XYZ file of C-alpha atoms in Angstrom:
751
model
C -8.265 -86.609 34.518
C -11.213 -87.431 32.258
C -14.649 -86.936 33.786
C -17.400 -89.558 33.764
C -19.600 -87.690 31.262
C -16.582 -87.035 28.981
C -15.939 -90.774 28.662
C -19.581 -91.437 27.782
C -19.519 -88.629 25.185
C -16.388 -90.071 23.538
C -18.111 -93.427 23.041
C -21.378 -91.762 21.868
C -19.550 -90.103 18.956
C -19.174 -93.449 17.188
C -21.838 -95.518 19.000
C -25.004 -93.474 19.622
C -26.829 -96.357 21.355
C -24.121 -96.713 24.041
C -25.014 -98.462 27.301
C -24.395 -95.461 29.572
C -25.395 -97.347 32.735
C -22.613 -99.902 32.213
C -19.937 -97.240 31.699
C -21.116 -95.202 34.678
C -21.211 -98.264 36.946
C -17.690 -99.389 35.913
C -16.325 -95.829 36.286
C -17.685 -95.414 39.838
C -16.713 -98.947 40.963
C -13.104 -98.669 39.708
C -12.668 -95.177 41.174
C -13.921 -96.349 44.584
C -11.718 -99.471 44.576
C -8.517 -97.650 43.598
C -9.343 -94.941 46.143
C -6.248 -92.986 47.169
C -3.737 -95.215 45.346
C -0.966 -93.313 43.562
C 1.154 -94.072 40.488
C 4.930 -93.656 40.372
C 4.354 -90.218 38.802
C 2.298 -89.106 41.829
C -0.959 -89.020 39.836
C -4.069 -90.803 41.188
C -3.927 -94.458 40.144
C -7.415 -94.257 38.637
C -6.010 -91.975 35.924
C -4.298 -95.049 34.416
C -7.427 -97.172 33.686
C -9.100 -93.968 32.417
C -6.292 -93.378 29.903
C -6.434 -97.034 28.830
C -10.176 -96.592 28.221
C -9.465 -93.395 26.221
C -7.005 -95.270 23.951
C -9.712 -97.856 23.254
C -12.278 -95.185 22.416
C -9.874 -93.961 19.718
C -10.113 -97.494 18.292
C -13.944 -97.263 18.409
C -14.356 -100.221 20.776
C -17.706 -101.240 22.276
C -18.773 -100.184 25.788
C -18.110 -103.656 27.259
C -14.429 -103.381 26.241
C -14.237 -99.842 27.650
C -15.732 -101.099 30.938
C -13.166 -103.927 31.111
C -10.426 -101.321 30.619
C -11.743 -99.370 33.616
C -11.813 -102.548 35.729
C -8.652 -104.290 34.444
C -6.471 -103.639 37.536
C -9.134 -104.052 40.216
C -8.588 -107.770 40.943
C -4.807 -107.404 40.830
C -4.303 -104.177 42.791
C -7.392 -103.711 45.007
C -9.660 -105.691 47.320
C -12.017 -106.552 44.439
C -12.673 -110.243 43.717
C -13.794 -112.176 40.665
C -17.000 -113.143 42.489
C -17.792 -109.505 43.251
C -17.296 -108.460 39.610
C -19.406 -111.426 38.429
C -22.263 -110.281 40.670
C -22.089 -106.615 39.601
C -21.195 -106.912 35.908
C -21.874 -110.519 34.919
C -19.592 -113.588 34.507
C -18.454 -112.566 31.006
C -17.008 -109.313 32.302
C -15.473 -111.152 35.251
C -13.774 -113.603 32.888
C -12.311 -110.773 30.801
C -10.959 -108.924 33.862
C -9.453 -112.108 35.282
C -7.803 -112.835 31.936
C -5.882 -109.581 32.355
C -4.736 -110.366 35.905
C -1.093 -111.418 36.256
C -0.029 -114.616 37.953
C 0.838 -113.218 41.370
C 1.234 -116.425 43.319
C 3.624 -118.193 40.991
C 6.564 -119.816 42.725
C 9.009 -119.766 39.838
C 12.767 -119.556 40.090
C 13.544 -117.435 37.046
C 12.057 -114.167 35.883
C 12.073 -115.614 32.385
C 9.850 -118.512 33.459
C 7.444 -116.097 35.156
C 7.337 -113.933 32.035
C 6.652 -117.025 29.927
C 3.830 -118.200 32.186
C 2.210 -114.776 32.024
C 2.449 -114.874 28.235
C 0.853 -118.322 28.193
C -2.022 -117.073 30.327
C -2.506 -113.981 28.175
C -2.594 -115.956 24.909
C -5.047 -118.460 26.327
C -7.279 -115.593 27.476
C -7.004 -113.951 24.042
C -8.001 -117.223 22.394
C -11.382 -117.038 24.124
C -11.943 -113.293 23.613
C -9.778 -110.879 21.612
C -10.876 -107.940 23.782
C -8.389 -109.191 26.385
C -5.597 -108.449 23.900
C -6.931 -105.015 22.999
C -7.151 -103.947 26.648
C -3.725 -105.462 27.425
C -2.050 -103.611 24.549
C -3.750 -100.338 25.473
C -2.616 -100.919 29.086
C 0.971 -101.521 27.952
C 0.868 -98.456 25.654
C -0.108 -96.119 28.491
C 2.514 -97.682 30.785
C 5.144 -97.043 28.102
C 3.984 -93.424 27.686
C 4.558 -92.873 31.421
C 7.714 -94.997 31.748
C 9.950 -92.040 32.657
C 8.592 -92.132 36.222
C 9.652 -95.759 36.796
C 13.095 -96.653 38.361
C 15.809 -97.133 35.653
C 16.401 -100.894 36.182
C 12.667 -101.630 36.012
C 12.295 -99.232 33.085
C 14.768 -101.187 30.946
C 13.116 -104.541 31.737
C 9.646 -103.244 30.802
C 10.974 -101.685 27.580
C 12.735 -104.920 26.538
C 9.613 -106.969 27.314
C 7.567 -104.556 25.193
C 10.003 -104.813 22.279
C 10.244 -108.628 22.576
C 6.587 -109.532 23.047
C 3.931 -106.833 23.007
C 4.995 -104.796 19.965
C 5.407 -107.879 17.726
C 2.129 -109.282 19.102
C 0.347 -106.051 18.104
C 1.934 -106.387 14.664
C 0.845 -110.011 14.329
C -2.731 -109.025 15.167
C -2.547 -106.339 12.444
C -2.429 -103.287 14.759
C 0.364 -101.483 12.953
C -0.200 -98.055 14.512
C 0.048 -99.432 18.034
C 3.041 -101.570 17.107
C 4.972 -98.584 15.773
C 4.282 -96.455 18.853
C 5.253 -99.290 21.234
C 8.498 -99.890 19.309
C 9.284 -96.177 19.254
C 8.771 -95.795 23.011
C 10.724 -98.983 23.829
C 13.601 -97.993 21.515
C 13.879 -94.621 23.309
C 14.525 -96.383 26.629
C 16.592 -99.356 25.427
C 19.083 -97.359 23.349
C 18.595 -93.619 24.012
C 21.748 -92.537 22.133
C 20.806 -94.389 18.962
C 17.213 -93.154 19.240
C 18.324 -89.546 19.516
C 20.769 -89.830 16.594
C 18.263 -91.536 14.259
C 15.466 -89.110 15.152
C 17.665 -86.067 14.480
C 18.870 -87.476 11.132
C 15.297 -88.249 10.054
C 14.219 -84.688 10.893
C 17.142 -83.295 8.830
C 16.326 -85.518 5.847
C 12.640 -84.567 5.991
C 13.451 -80.841 5.906
C 15.874 -81.368 3.039
C 13.359 -83.351 0.975
C 10.166 -81.471 1.807
C 9.912 -79.912 -1.690
C 10.641 -83.211 -3.474
C 7.935 -85.001 -1.463
C 5.383 -82.339 -2.406
C 6.360 -82.591 -6.092
C 5.915 -86.381 -6.102
C 2.525 -86.074 -4.380
C 1.358 -83.552 -6.982
C 2.646 -85.711 -9.861
C 0.722 -88.739 -8.555
C -2.485 -86.704 -8.041
C -2.198 -85.296 -11.573
C -1.778 -88.812 -12.957
C -4.870 -90.120 -11.111
C -6.900 -87.094 -12.279
C -5.872 -87.893 -15.869
C -7.187 -91.472 -15.497
C -10.256 -90.300 -13.507
C -9.258 -92.207 -10.387
C -10.520 -90.746 -7.130
C -7.567 -91.164 -4.768
C -5.798 -89.488 -1.871
C -1.997 -89.520 -1.638
C -0.043 -89.149 1.596
C 3.683 -89.322 2.161
C 4.939 -91.248 5.158
C 8.288 -91.498 6.876
C 9.803 -94.648 8.355
C 9.834 -94.783 12.138
C 13.170 -94.505 14.010
C 13.169 -98.139 15.183
C 12.405 -99.455 11.683
C 15.274 -97.393 10.239
C 17.708 -98.433 12.975
C 16.815 -102.133 12.654
C 17.335 -102.065 8.886
C 20.683 -100.287 9.257
C 21.784 -102.820 11.871
C 20.628 -106.012 10.157
C 21.818 -105.063 6.667
C 24.880 -103.030 7.737
C 23.700 -99.939 5.827
C 24.345 -96.266 6.385
C 21.691 -93.539 6.243
C 22.814 -92.602 2.745
C 22.262 -96.182 1.508
C 18.638 -96.359 2.657
C 16.306 -95.934 -0.312
C 12.956 -96.314 1.426
C 12.991 -93.760 4.256
C 10.016 -92.093 2.573
C 7.050 -93.798 0.972
C 3.662 -92.826 -0.394
C 0.286 -94.276 0.438
C -2.412 -94.190 -2.251
C -5.914 -94.699 -0.847
C -8.873 -95.409 -3.164
C -12.477 -96.552 -2.717
C -12.589 -100.045 -4.280
C -10.344 -103.037 -5.002
C -10.827 -102.471 -8.761
C -9.460 -98.941 -8.387
C -6.376 -100.351 -6.630
C -5.426 -102.253 -9.776
C -6.521 -99.362 -12.006
C -4.162 -97.035 -10.096
C -1.367 -99.628 -10.292
C -1.775 -99.876 -14.078
C -1.663 -96.098 -14.439
C 1.525 -95.892 -12.343
C 3.351 -98.742 -14.106
C 2.518 -97.439 -17.596
C 3.817 -93.973 -16.684
C 6.978 -94.840 -14.731
C 9.345 -97.817 -14.754
C 8.978 -100.412 -11.989
C 12.021 -101.524 -9.989
C 12.355 -105.301 -10.643
C 11.672 -107.563 -7.678
C 9.936 -104.827 -5.641
C 6.307 -105.681 -6.475
C 4.117 -107.478 -3.914
C 0.392 -108.104 -4.135
C -0.986 -108.584 -0.627
C -4.563 -108.085 -1.848
C -4.757 -111.393 -3.698
C -2.600 -113.064 -1.002
C -3.115 -111.278 2.349
C -0.506 -111.444 5.106
C -1.107 -113.664 8.102
C -2.337 -110.667 10.128
C -5.004 -109.828 7.480
C -2.927 -106.986 6.008
C -3.956 -106.230 2.416
C -2.250 -103.791 0.074
C -0.280 -103.556 -3.168
C 3.397 -102.642 -2.768
C 5.510 -101.413 -5.651
C 8.628 -99.322 -6.170
C 9.039 -97.122 -9.242
C 11.637 -94.790 -10.714
C 9.315 -91.828 -10.497
C 9.458 -88.071 -11.123
C 12.953 -86.529 -11.093
C 14.354 -90.072 -11.423
C 13.702 -90.649 -7.729
C 13.010 -94.109 -6.341
C 9.458 -93.973 -4.992
C 7.964 -96.673 -2.761
C 4.153 -96.923 -3.062
C 1.378 -98.673 -1.134
C -2.017 -98.863 -2.834
C -5.061 -99.864 -0.770
C -8.732 -99.143 -0.103
C -9.986 -97.153 2.872
C -11.195 -100.339 4.540
C -7.795 -101.987 3.995
C -6.140 -98.922 5.497
C -8.360 -99.142 8.585
C -7.486 -102.849 9.013
C -3.779 -102.088 8.528
C -3.967 -99.449 11.248
C -6.211 -101.140 13.834
C -5.938 -104.862 12.930
C -8.396 -107.107 14.760
C -9.995 -104.043 16.327
C -11.128 -102.943 12.854
C -12.914 -106.207 12.037
C -16.560 -106.749 12.718
C -15.660 -109.549 15.066
C -18.570 -109.104 17.407
C -21.970 -110.266 16.361
C -25.004 -109.798 18.537
C -25.670 -113.046 20.319
C -28.809 -111.958 22.170
C -29.385 -109.857 25.213
C -26.413 -110.824 27.335
C -25.842 -109.136 30.677
C -24.340 -105.699 30.246
C -23.849 -106.225 26.542
C -20.867 -108.492 27.138
C -22.153 -111.644 25.513
C -20.913 -111.743 21.921
C -20.047 -114.491 19.522
C -16.536 -114.009 18.222
C -15.770 -114.453 14.563
C -12.538 -116.378 14.302
C -12.260 -116.404 10.503
C -9.407 -113.912 10.349
C -5.834 -114.884 9.527
C -4.660 -113.332 12.793
C -6.828 -115.779 14.680
C -5.498 -118.661 12.577
C -1.966 -117.760 13.730
C -3.202 -117.469 17.313
C -4.737 -120.935 17.198
C -1.445 -122.366 15.914
C 0.372 -120.696 18.802
C -2.096 -122.128 21.296
C -1.462 -125.593 19.812
C 2.188 -125.199 20.852
C 0.993 -124.844 24.436
C -0.350 -128.364 24.387
C 2.954 -129.842 23.225
C 4.318 -129.766 26.766
C 7.310 -127.465 26.196
C 8.835 -125.894 29.271
C 8.037 -122.170 29.773
C 11.424 -120.943 28.557
C 11.127 -122.938 25.312
C 7.617 -121.606 24.767
C 8.777 -118.013 25.267
C 11.654 -118.468 22.832
C 9.452 -120.128 20.211
C 6.754 -117.472 20.498
C 9.375 -114.759 20.019
C 10.607 -116.576 16.912
C 7.089 -116.608 15.506
C 6.357 -112.990 16.402
C 9.406 -111.410 14.882
C 9.406 -112.922 11.421
C 8.028 -111.504 8.208
C 6.111 -113.901 5.961
C 6.619 -115.946 2.810
C 3.815 -117.948 1.206
C 4.395 -121.419 -0.225
C 2.112 -124.134 -1.589
C 1.722 -127.879 -1.185
C 1.400 -129.961 -4.412
C -2.398 -129.949 -3.813
C -2.495 -126.141 -3.647
C -2.748 -125.630 0.126
C -1.245 -122.278 1.153
C 1.364 -122.414 3.946
C 2.538 -119.142 5.523
C 6.082 -119.276 6.924
C 8.572 -116.810 8.432
C 11.092 -115.277 6.047
C 14.202 -117.461 5.834
C 12.208 -120.691 6.303
C 13.490 -123.960 4.843
C 11.701 -127.075 3.523
C 12.110 -128.522 7.040
C 10.029 -125.633 8.452
C 7.500 -126.247 5.677
C 7.262 -129.964 6.560
C 6.630 -129.228 10.241
C 4.074 -126.537 9.312
C 2.103 -129.187 7.385
C 2.241 -131.687 10.278
C 4.715 -132.719 12.948
C 4.813 -136.307 11.600
C 5.678 -134.984 8.131
C 8.586 -133.020 9.615
C 9.859 -135.960 11.700
C 9.938 -138.257 8.638
C 11.309 -135.697 6.144
C 14.412 -136.848 4.214
C 14.304 -134.532 1.203
C 12.275 -131.954 -0.675
C 11.290 -130.921 -4.172
C 10.963 -127.158 -4.680
C 9.092 -126.286 -7.884
C 9.603 -129.855 -9.132
C 13.390 -129.957 -8.546
C 15.112 -131.829 -5.714
C 16.762 -129.184 -3.547
C 18.841 -129.291 -0.331
C 16.882 -129.081 2.906
C 18.751 -125.876 3.794
C 17.287 -124.045 0.772
C 15.629 -120.759 1.722
C 12.039 -120.746 0.443
C 10.639 -117.861 -1.606
C 7.134 -116.534 -2.171
C 5.111 -118.755 -4.479
C 7.357 -121.870 -4.168
C 5.617 -125.215 -4.494
C 7.172 -127.633 -2.005
C 6.839 -131.416 -1.974
C 8.284 -133.292 1.007
C 9.994 -136.660 0.504
C 9.459 -138.901 3.544
C 10.875 -142.067 5.077
C 9.470 -143.892 8.100
C 13.006 -144.825 9.145
C 14.029 -141.159 9.490
C 14.796 -139.558 12.841
C 15.272 -135.754 12.725
C 18.972 -134.953 13.395
C 19.749 -132.572 16.253
C 21.664 -130.360 13.765
C 18.354 -129.393 12.178
C 17.648 -127.167 15.153
C 20.260 -124.673 13.919
C 18.727 -124.650 10.407
C 15.032 -124.074 11.088
C 13.490 -120.688 11.928
C 9.985 -121.555 13.178
C 9.266 -122.242 16.819
C 7.108 -125.274 15.973
C 9.906 -126.971 14.032
C 12.506 -126.201 16.697
C 10.310 -127.598 19.477
C 9.542 -130.767 17.530
C 13.232 -131.375 16.723
C 14.180 -130.894 20.381
C 11.522 -133.381 21.442
C 12.671 -135.890 18.828
C 16.317 -135.428 19.877
C 15.429 -135.885 23.550
C 13.413 -138.959 22.625
C 16.295 -140.432 20.584
C 18.830 -139.828 23.375
C 16.387 -141.241 25.893
C 15.957 -144.298 23.661
C 19.727 -144.811 23.616
C 19.964 -144.467 27.398
C 16.986 -146.778 27.734
C 18.620 -149.402 25.534
C 21.857 -149.172 27.499
C 19.935 -149.407 30.800
C 18.108 -152.494 29.501
C 21.409 -154.236 28.787
C 22.887 -153.212 32.154
C 19.873 -154.607 34.032
C 19.829 -157.834 32.005
C 23.454 -158.451 32.944
C 22.927 -157.496 36.589
C 19.962 -159.875 36.919
C 21.892 -162.604 35.081
C 24.822 -162.275 37.506
C 22.390 -162.550 40.402
C 20.737 -165.630 38.847
C 17.341 -163.879 38.695
C 14.928 -163.616 35.783
C 14.474 -160.172 34.238
C 11.474 -158.711 32.414
C 10.012 -155.249 31.888
C 6.710 -156.381 33.368
C 8.530 -157.279 36.572
C 9.511 -153.606 37.001
C 5.947 -152.234 36.882
C 4.923 -153.163 40.468
C 8.051 -151.539 41.947
C 7.854 -148.202 40.097
C 6.697 -146.323 43.240
C 9.693 -147.694 45.198
C 12.038 -146.493 42.463
C 10.243 -143.089 42.270
C 9.709 -143.398 38.523
C 6.543 -142.965 36.420
C 7.064 -145.800 33.953
C 9.443 -148.595 32.997
C 11.190 -146.510 30.305
C 12.072 -143.916 32.961
C 13.737 -146.652 35.031
C 15.724 -147.983 32.071
C 16.849 -144.486 31.022
C 17.874 -143.616 34.607
C 19.991 -146.767 34.797
C 21.524 -145.974 31.403
C 22.437 -142.443 32.508
C 23.982 -143.773 35.710
C 21.393 -142.022 37.920
C 19.992 -145.293 39.283
C 22.301 -148.211 40.270
C 21.315 -151.586 38.835
C 21.603 -153.096 42.339
C 18.812 -150.789 43.580
C 16.526 -152.061 40.829
C 17.453 -155.666 41.626
C 16.710 -155.205 45.338
C 13.421 -153.459 44.545
C 12.226 -156.415 42.420
C 13.678 -159.064 44.749
C 13.690 -157.576 48.278
C 15.017 -160.816 49.753
C 18.042 -160.889 47.446
C 21.422 -160.788 49.210
C 24.711 -160.378 47.446
C 26.647 -163.470 48.495
C 29.920 -162.256 47.092
C 32.531 -161.571 49.771
C 33.254 -157.918 50.103
C 36.947 -157.346 50.648
C 39.037 -154.259 50.783
C 41.216 -154.284 47.702
C 43.789 -151.851 46.440
C 42.544 -149.155 44.157
C 44.631 -150.532 41.372
C 42.650 -153.768 41.209
C 39.414 -151.873 40.660
C 35.972 -153.491 40.896
C 34.981 -157.025 40.108
C 35.084 -157.737 36.404
C 36.724 -154.500 35.313
C 40.109 -154.550 33.525
C 42.409 -152.236 31.653
C 44.291 -152.513 28.398
C 47.909 -151.547 27.877
C 47.159 -149.302 24.862
C 44.030 -147.648 26.303
C 45.288 -145.672 29.256
C 42.658 -143.705 31.133
C 39.851 -146.242 30.597
C 38.503 -149.347 32.278
C 36.579 -152.065 30.439
C 34.031 -154.650 31.490
C 32.855 -157.535 29.352
C 29.563 -158.998 30.552
C 29.425 -162.545 31.841
C 33.040 -162.805 33.032
C 34.782 -161.747 36.196
C 38.289 -161.558 37.478
C 37.624 -164.429 39.884
C 36.920 -166.699 36.954
C 40.074 -165.520 35.238
C 42.161 -166.440 38.248
C 40.841 -170.015 38.056
C 41.946 -170.479 34.500
C 45.156 -172.060 35.811
C 46.989 -171.348 32.575
C 50.212 -169.482 32.317
C 48.663 -167.264 29.687
C 46.111 -166.173 32.260
C 48.810 -165.316 34.801
C 50.689 -163.405 32.200
C 47.592 -161.435 31.260
C 46.793 -160.763 34.912
C 50.285 -159.464 35.458
C 50.064 -156.862 32.709
C 46.458 -155.984 33.482
C 44.934 -157.445 30.313
C 42.119 -159.949 29.933
C 42.495 -162.905 27.524
C 38.827 -163.752 26.827
C 36.675 -163.556 23.718
C 39.785 -162.805 21.724
C 40.545 -159.743 23.830
C 44.301 -159.401 24.221
C 46.388 -156.958 26.127
C 47.379 -155.285 22.859
C 43.847 -155.277 21.400
C 43.419 -152.103 19.314
C 41.236 -149.474 20.986
C 40.211 -146.489 18.914
C 37.801 -143.611 19.254
C 34.850 -142.943 16.959
C 35.446 -140.090 14.450
C 33.715 -137.563 16.725
C 35.944 -138.601 19.661
C 35.143 -138.736 23.386
C 36.582 -136.906 26.392
C 36.580 -137.539 30.173
C 33.225 -136.354 31.454
C 31.310 -137.984 28.570
C 29.408 -141.169 29.324
C 31.003 -143.716 26.986
C 30.430 -147.232 25.667
C 32.607 -149.591 23.631
C 31.577 -151.512 20.543
C 33.559 -154.709 19.824
C 34.556 -154.840 16.146
C 35.456 -158.519 15.349
C 39.000 -158.708 14.108
C 39.681 -154.988 14.480
C 39.314 -154.136 18.188
C 37.109 -151.827 20.300
C 35.661 -148.478 19.184
C 34.808 -145.938 21.922
C 31.636 -143.822 21.423
C 30.041 -141.090 23.541
C 26.543 -142.210 24.550
C 24.937 -139.321 22.591
C 26.452 -140.514 19.278
C 23.775 -141.224 16.637
C 26.040 -143.962 15.244
C 25.148 -146.230 18.195
C 21.669 -146.829 16.784
C 23.280 -149.116 14.185
C 24.201 -151.543 16.996
C 20.834 -151.597 18.819
C 20.122 -155.128 17.612
C 23.619 -156.451 18.492
C 23.824 -156.378 22.323
C 26.650 -158.923 22.365
C 29.019 -156.325 20.888
C 28.465 -153.706 23.617
C 31.205 -153.303 26.246
C 30.892 -151.207 29.381
C 33.607 -148.551 29.518
C 34.377 -145.921 32.106
C 37.064 -143.328 32.601
C 39.982 -144.054 34.909
C 41.788 -140.734 35.119
C 44.189 -140.116 37.978
C 46.063 -136.949 38.849
C 49.189 -138.359 37.313
C 47.434 -138.993 33.975
C 48.484 -136.343 31.422
C 46.973 -137.341 28.116
C 44.661 -135.430 25.835
C 41.570 -136.968 24.252
C 39.940 -136.402 20.840
C 36.879 -134.213 20.178
C 35.447 -132.818 16.949
C 33.952 -129.325 16.679
C 32.347 -127.358 13.852
C 33.132 -123.633 13.563
C 31.315 -121.305 11.155
C 33.430 -118.170 10.719
C 33.494 -115.055 8.562
C 35.314 -115.704 5.295
C 37.942 -113.005 5.774
C 41.745 -112.877 6.110
C 42.861 -113.564 9.660
C 39.744 -115.481 10.792
C 41.504 -118.851 10.927
C 44.452 -117.276 12.740
C 42.119 -115.844 15.417
C 40.425 -119.205 15.923
C 43.748 -121.084 16.079
C 45.074 -118.605 18.638
C 42.055 -119.123 20.902
C 42.530 -122.897 20.670
C 46.243 -122.605 21.436
C 45.670 -120.153 24.317
C 43.315 -122.698 25.893
C 45.999 -125.428 25.824
C 44.165 -127.514 23.217
C 45.836 -129.147 20.224
C 44.571 -129.152 16.629
C 44.962 -132.649 15.196
C 43.298 -132.136 11.810
C 41.410 -129.333 10.072
C 39.059 -129.499 7.076
C 36.851 -126.995 5.286
C 33.407 -128.547 5.293
C 31.606 -125.820 3.374
C 32.816 -122.549 1.892
C 30.515 -119.699 0.876
C 31.314 -116.124 -0.204
C 30.634 -114.799 3.285
C 31.144 -117.734 5.661
C 33.268 -120.852 5.930
C 32.383 -123.928 7.970
C 35.462 -125.672 9.395
C 35.749 -129.021 11.144
C 38.460 -129.218 13.805
C 39.630 -132.520 15.302
C 41.024 -131.380 18.638
C 42.839 -132.964 21.557
C 41.626 -131.693 24.940
C 41.982 -132.697 28.596
C 38.318 -133.253 29.495
C 34.713 -132.095 28.988
C 35.142 -129.013 31.178
C 38.180 -128.002 29.124
C 36.228 -128.492 25.868
C 33.210 -126.482 27.071
C 35.456 -123.602 28.161
C 37.057 -123.576 24.723
C 33.641 -123.582 22.974
C 32.467 -120.648 25.114
C 35.506 -118.549 24.213
C 35.156 -119.355 20.516
C 31.498 -118.244 20.594
C 32.553 -114.857 21.998
C 34.978 -114.172 19.147
C 33.705 -111.583 16.641
C 34.905 -113.646 13.663
C 32.842 -116.707 14.701
C 29.187 -116.999 13.728
C 28.475 -120.441 15.219
C 30.398 -123.141 17.060
C 29.162 -126.542 18.178
C 30.444 -129.955 19.113
C 29.945 -132.588 16.423
C 28.325 -135.864 17.487
C 28.229 -138.450 14.731
């Protein structure tokens, strides 16, 4: 275990004017608080904060950060309090230590939600002071180094969390060295067999190519000496996780990998970077499409370097990175390498610093924090943050020259939402480099994108499967929820209007406001949507507004077959009951006409042109028992049945007289299938359709029609019109299709 004076000496090597008193005080306080606590390995617990502090000294951090590392577990694991730390070390130090404390008193159902809330808290703490992140990553790195002593089930969870969140977060903040070590350690625990195999193969390849690597290094050094460029050349080998991920994502074998080895050229100035590049490209041929200039256009994490691939000595493909020493330091240590702390006066214990937030890494962080204010649930936030963390970058421009950084694979929809949420919500098309292109087009570096907008546009729910950024996905979900809520709200409005009309009472939205507490709803729209979804009976709303109202209709016990007042069935629409507002069966009985008796006898209703043989059809997307459904009266052609989530219903928002209440009437004796449309994206290979058809047949569903919506070299999108028993049956079928290896995506089509 590192001694007190050894820690001070480590900091003095790079910071001669170190505040020794602060380090000594933090060392003694933390050691006393942790006392006789032990780690899972049996070592004294205090050895952990000491090792975290040692990692930070390697990154040349200031004494305040080192002190926070010594104290980071005191509030969480000892009797120490925030107030006590504030008194001893100052409020700034107390704030930093508290930012690293987990949420221990959270009453959350799922582990995922707890993980998400902890991530929220961490990012918010980082936003105020980046030292929180540096200590947290150093803490996680030491925990990963000692993970062998943790129980296996906990070990796997910690490793997966590291791979999902902390390693990508280190990468996004430019700390490539830490990212690679975290990934390597996590990979070893998540997939030990693959780790062992890849590591052994890499060692074999290195031994086999040792001479070639030396020859290439010497050839490069000789070239730079010829052009009088002062440079150092180092070969580097890809890390096991990076190799494994590339093999997995691109389905490559070891023999097909061309970039296992690379060379890093380090010079003194930016001018020499381009001088070295010119010397290399005039001596050896460049591989087309493998040149990237991250000096003129840095990555979002402030990474700067020139990347090129050449056909070098011995006709070998050689991957090169050219950068200055300062760029190399930033690439290795990220935000820790920046001069982000500027003296802001004589703060207590040297902890008061103004933070420079001009770096690209901070720009990304601020965008992430903005997502926190959008009101997403924790699980959505966690998913969206992961999406943002994992992606590599492409750089595109607005017509006015504004640079927009996006994840690789982004579409014009992602671009629109990156500009502004309103731009994304109203996007109807896009011009890429002056040409109108589909919204599914994958953007490339340097593309100029112009978004075509329409105020009448509502983002379709299908967009969620196209976009790759968390911001776009969140916004589309919110818009979809809002659109569905609007439909439910509109339906609830019509239900209440009819209920109040039947009761002979006036109806208005303003009349609902005073009774919101009685209905346990926040606003009027919540009430309308709840009625539309069937969660709140219209009679409850009526009684809340008019407490003295009494239903004067005589309640009688009637056979099940006669159903409720006003509801009727049609001969050619078995399994459904209909209700046309403003009429009831009692009125029909008083018609006194033989036609009325005849209609009553066969269960039909002869009003508004509705006959017993009136055509009833389903919308193209179909509807199945379990869906909430409505009917739209088509003059002269009959009734069309829609599921409530159908986007097509918006076309009838201004025609309430055409809406008909419909509900399912399915008895045990009813044996009829109902239509539903699904979209299946499958591998374009022989036998794929046969596999899918077999799954459908095995699940007792019937294929009515099949069409190929879109065919590509690798994948085919197929639209199936199926006949199924009910919603549960359909969902079971969708789940089994998703599990099939030939299927990439399957979803129900609405509209």
